[in-house]
Every structure is written in structure tokens, then in C-alpha cells.
C-alpha positions as protocol buffer text, in pm:
chain_id: "A"
residue {
  index: 1
  type: THR
  ca { x: 8947 y: 12008 z: 9798 }
}
residue {
  index: 2
  type: THR
  ca { x: 8639 y: 12212 z: 9709 }
}
residue {
  index: 3
  type: ALA
  ca { x: 8833 y: 12542 z: 9739 }
}
residue {
  index: 4
  type: PRO
  ca { x: 9190 y: 12631 z: 9641 }
}
residue {
  index: 5
  type: LEU
  ca { x: 9454 y: 12636 z: 9913 }
}
residue {
  index: 6
  type: PRO
  ca { x: 9752 y: 12874 z: 9898 }
}
residue {
  index: 7
  type: ARG
  ca { x: 10105 y: 12744 z: 9840 }
}
residue {
  index: 8
  type: GLY
  ca { x: 10291 y: 12697 z: 10165 }
}
residue {
  index: 9
  type: LYS
  ca { x: 9977 y: 12623 z: 10371 }
}
residue {
  index: 10
  type: PRO
  ca { x: 10041 y: 12347 z: 10626 }
}
residue {
  index: 11
  type: VAL
  ca { x: 9806 y: 12049 z: 10590 }
}
residue {
  index: 12
  type: ALA
  ca { x: 9735 y: 11733 z: 10787 }
}
residue {
  index: 13
  type: LEU
  ca { x: 9599 y: 11427 z: 10605 }
}
residue {
  index: 14
  type: THR
  ca { x: 9451 y: 11099 z: 10712 }
}
residue {
  index: 15
  type: LEU
  ca { x: 9460 y: 10847 z: 10428 }
}
residue {
  index: 16
  type: GLU
  ca { x: 9238 y: 10541 z: 10468 }
}
residue {
  index: 17
  type: ALA
  ca { x: 9355 y: 10296 z: 10205 }
}
residue {
  index: 18
  type: PRO
  ca { x: 9526 y: 10061 z: 10159 }
}
residue {
  index: 19
  type: ARG
  ca { x: 9564 y: 10108 z: 10536 }
}
residue {
  index: 20
  type: PRO
  ca { x: 9500 y: 10418 z: 10749 }
}
residue {
  index: 21
  type: PHE
  ca { x: 9783 y: 10655 z: 10829 }
}
residue {
  index: 22
  type: PHE
  ca { x: 9836 y: 11019 z: 10918 }
}
residue {
  index: 23
  type: ALA
  ca { x: 10069 y: 11256 z: 10731 }
}
residue {
  index: 24
  type: GLN
  ca { x: 10164 y: 11622 z: 10746 }
}
residue {
  index: 25
  type: GLY
  ca { x: 10301 y: 11852 z: 10480 }
}
residue {
  index: 26
  type: ARG
  ca { x: 10267 y: 12180 z: 10292 }
}
residue {
  index: 27
  type: VAL
  ca { x: 10078 y: 12270 z: 9975 }
}
residue {
  index: 28
  type: VAL
  ca { x: 10320 y: 12309 z: 9681 }
}
residue {
  index: 29
  type: ASP
  ca { x: 10058 y: 12324 z: 9405 }
}
residue {
  index: 30
  type: CYS
  ca { x: 9681 y: 12366 z: 9377 }
}
residue {
  index: 31
  type: GLN
  ca { x: 9495 y: 12358 z: 9043 }
}
residue {
  index: 32
  type: LEU
  ca { x: 9148 y: 12303 z: 8906 }
}
residue {
  index: 33
  type: ALA
  ca { x: 9095 y: 11933 z: 8841 }
}
residue {
  index: 34
  type: GLN
  ca { x: 9097 y: 11798 z: 8488 }
}
residue {
  index: 35
  type: ARG
  ca { x: 8776 y: 11608 z: 8423 }
}
residue {
  index: 36
  type: ASP
  ca { x: 8947 y: 11322 z: 8234 }
}
residue {
  index: 37
  type: ILE
  ca { x: 9174 y: 11220 z: 8523 }
}
residue {
  index: 38
  type: ARG
  ca { x: 9066 y: 10923 z: 8737 }
}
residue {
  index: 39
  type: ILE
  ca { x: 9054 y: 11014 z: 9105 }
}
residue {
  index: 40
  type: ILE
  ca { x: 8978 y: 10763 z: 9379 }
}
residue {
  index: 41
  type: ALA
  ca { x: 8719 y: 10953 z: 9583 }
}
residue {
  index: 42
  type: GLN
  ca { x: 8353 y: 10932 z: 9675 }
}
residue {
  index: 43
  type: THR
  ca { x: 8321 y: 11313 z: 9671 }
}
residue {
  index: 44
  type: PRO
  ca { x: 8398 y: 11506 z: 9350 }
}
residue {
  index: 45
  type: PHE
  ca { x: 8654 y: 11770 z: 9445 }
}
residue {
  index: 46
  type: ALA
  ca { x: 8714 y: 12072 z: 9218 }
}
residue {
  index: 47
  type: TYR
  ca { x: 9084 y: 12115 z: 9302 }
}
residue {
  index: 48
  type: ARG
  ca { x: 9386 y: 11885 z: 9311 }
}
residue {
  index: 49
  type: MET
  ca { x: 9682 y: 11959 z: 9534 }
}
residue {
  index: 50
  type: GLY
  ca { x: 10046 y: 11873 z: 9536 }
}
residue {
  index: 51
  type: ILE
  ca { x: 10173 y: 11814 z: 9889 }
}
residue {
  index: 52
  type: ARG
  ca { x: 10534 y: 11805 z: 10005 }
}
residue {
  index: 53
  type: PHE
  ca { x: 10525 y: 11567 z: 10297 }
}
residue {
  index: 54
  type: ARG
  ca { x: 10704 y: 11643 z: 10622 }
}
residue {
  index: 55
  type: TYR
  ca { x: 10844 y: 11345 z: 10806 }
}
residue {
  index: 56
  type: THR
  ca { x: 10920 y: 11331 z: 11177 }
}
residue {
  index: 57
  type: ASN
  ca { x: 11100 y: 10997 z: 11142 }
}
residue {
  index: 58
  type: GLU
  ca { x: 11213 y: 10743 z: 10883 }
}
residue {
  index: 59
  type: GLY
  ca { x: 10911 y: 10521 z: 10957 }
}
residue {
  index: 60
  type: GLU
  ca { x: 10674 y: 10793 z: 10832 }
}
residue {
  index: 61
  type: ARG
  ca { x: 10878 y: 10834 z: 10513 }
}
residue {
  index: 62
  type: GLU
  ca { x: 10866 y: 10458 z: 10449 }
}
residue {
  index: 63
  type: THR
  ca { x: 10488 y: 10441 z: 10513 }
}
residue {
  index: 64
  type: ILE
  ca { x: 10421 y: 10711 z: 10253 }
}
residue {
  index: 65
  type: ARG
  ca { x: 10667 y: 10556 z: 10006 }
}
residue {
  index: 66
  type: LYS
  ca { x: 10486 y: 10221 z: 10034 }
}
residue {
  index: 67
  type: TYR
  ca { x: 10146 y: 10392 z: 9998 }
}
residue {
  index: 68
  type: VAL
  ca { x: 10249 y: 10566 z: 9675 }
}
residue {
  index: 69
  type: GLU
  ca { x: 10408 y: 10247 z: 9543 }
}
residue {
  index: 70
  type: THR
  ca { x: 10084 y: 10054 z: 9610 }
}
residue {
  index: 71
  type: LEU
  ca { x: 9877 y: 10314 z: 9421 }
}
residue {
  index: 72
  type: PHE
  ca { x: 10120 y: 10306 z: 9130 }
}
residue {
  index: 73
  type: LEU
  ca { x: 10113 y: 9926 z: 9108 }
}
residue {
  index: 74
  type: GLU
  ca { x: 9732 y: 9921 z: 9124 }
}
residue {
  index: 75
  type: GLU
  ca { x: 9716 y: 10171 z: 8838 }
}
residue {
  index: 76
  type: ILE
  ca { x: 9948 y: 9958 z: 8625 }
}
residue {
  index: 77
  type: ARG
  ca { x: 9745 y: 9646 z: 8704 }
}
residue {
  index: 78
  type: HIS
  ca { x: 9416 y: 9816 z: 8604 }
}
residue {
  index: 79
  type: ASN
  ca { x: 9559 y: 9993 z: 8297 }
}
residue {
  index: 80
  type: PRO
  ca { x: 9845 y: 9779 z: 8162 }
}
residue {
  index: 81
  type: ASP
  ca { x: 9848 y: 9939 z: 7815 }
}
residue {
  index: 82
  type: LYS
  ca { x: 9838 y: 10299 z: 7935 }
}
residue {
  index: 83
  type: ASP
  ca { x: 10167 y: 10492 z: 7900 }
}
């Protein structure tokens, strides 16, 4: 985000890749971005947020789990020697 959001603020997200899906949650952390961290975004955002997702069913939980797993595996594939 370009401005900090307070902890506890409800948020709604639409993530586009690897396939589009909608998620809801609450902000649990919001900090200025570190410049040396690789972020997949076309727009440079000043803040990074931690979101605790809220699931309305097990299918939503599984979709987010698979999304995070895909990102993790892509990172390992692109940076195999990074700890």
C-alpha cells in the first residue's frame, strides 16, 4: 500500500496470479518496505502488510494455501542457493 493501514482493519483482496481469487482478512502488521526485498508488483508500494485471512469455507482456505505454496516454490526455483 502507499499509506499505512492500522492493525485490525478489515481488508478485501483480489489476487491475480497464478490464477485470480478473492480473499478477506484483517491487517496484523504494516511496516515500511525494505528496499532489498523482491516484491512482485508493477507499482512500487511504500508499505508491506501482514494479513490474517478469514475463510468462509474450507475451499477458500485451500485456495490460499495453494497460492502461497506456488509462490514459495517459484522463489526456490528462481533462487535455489538462497537460504
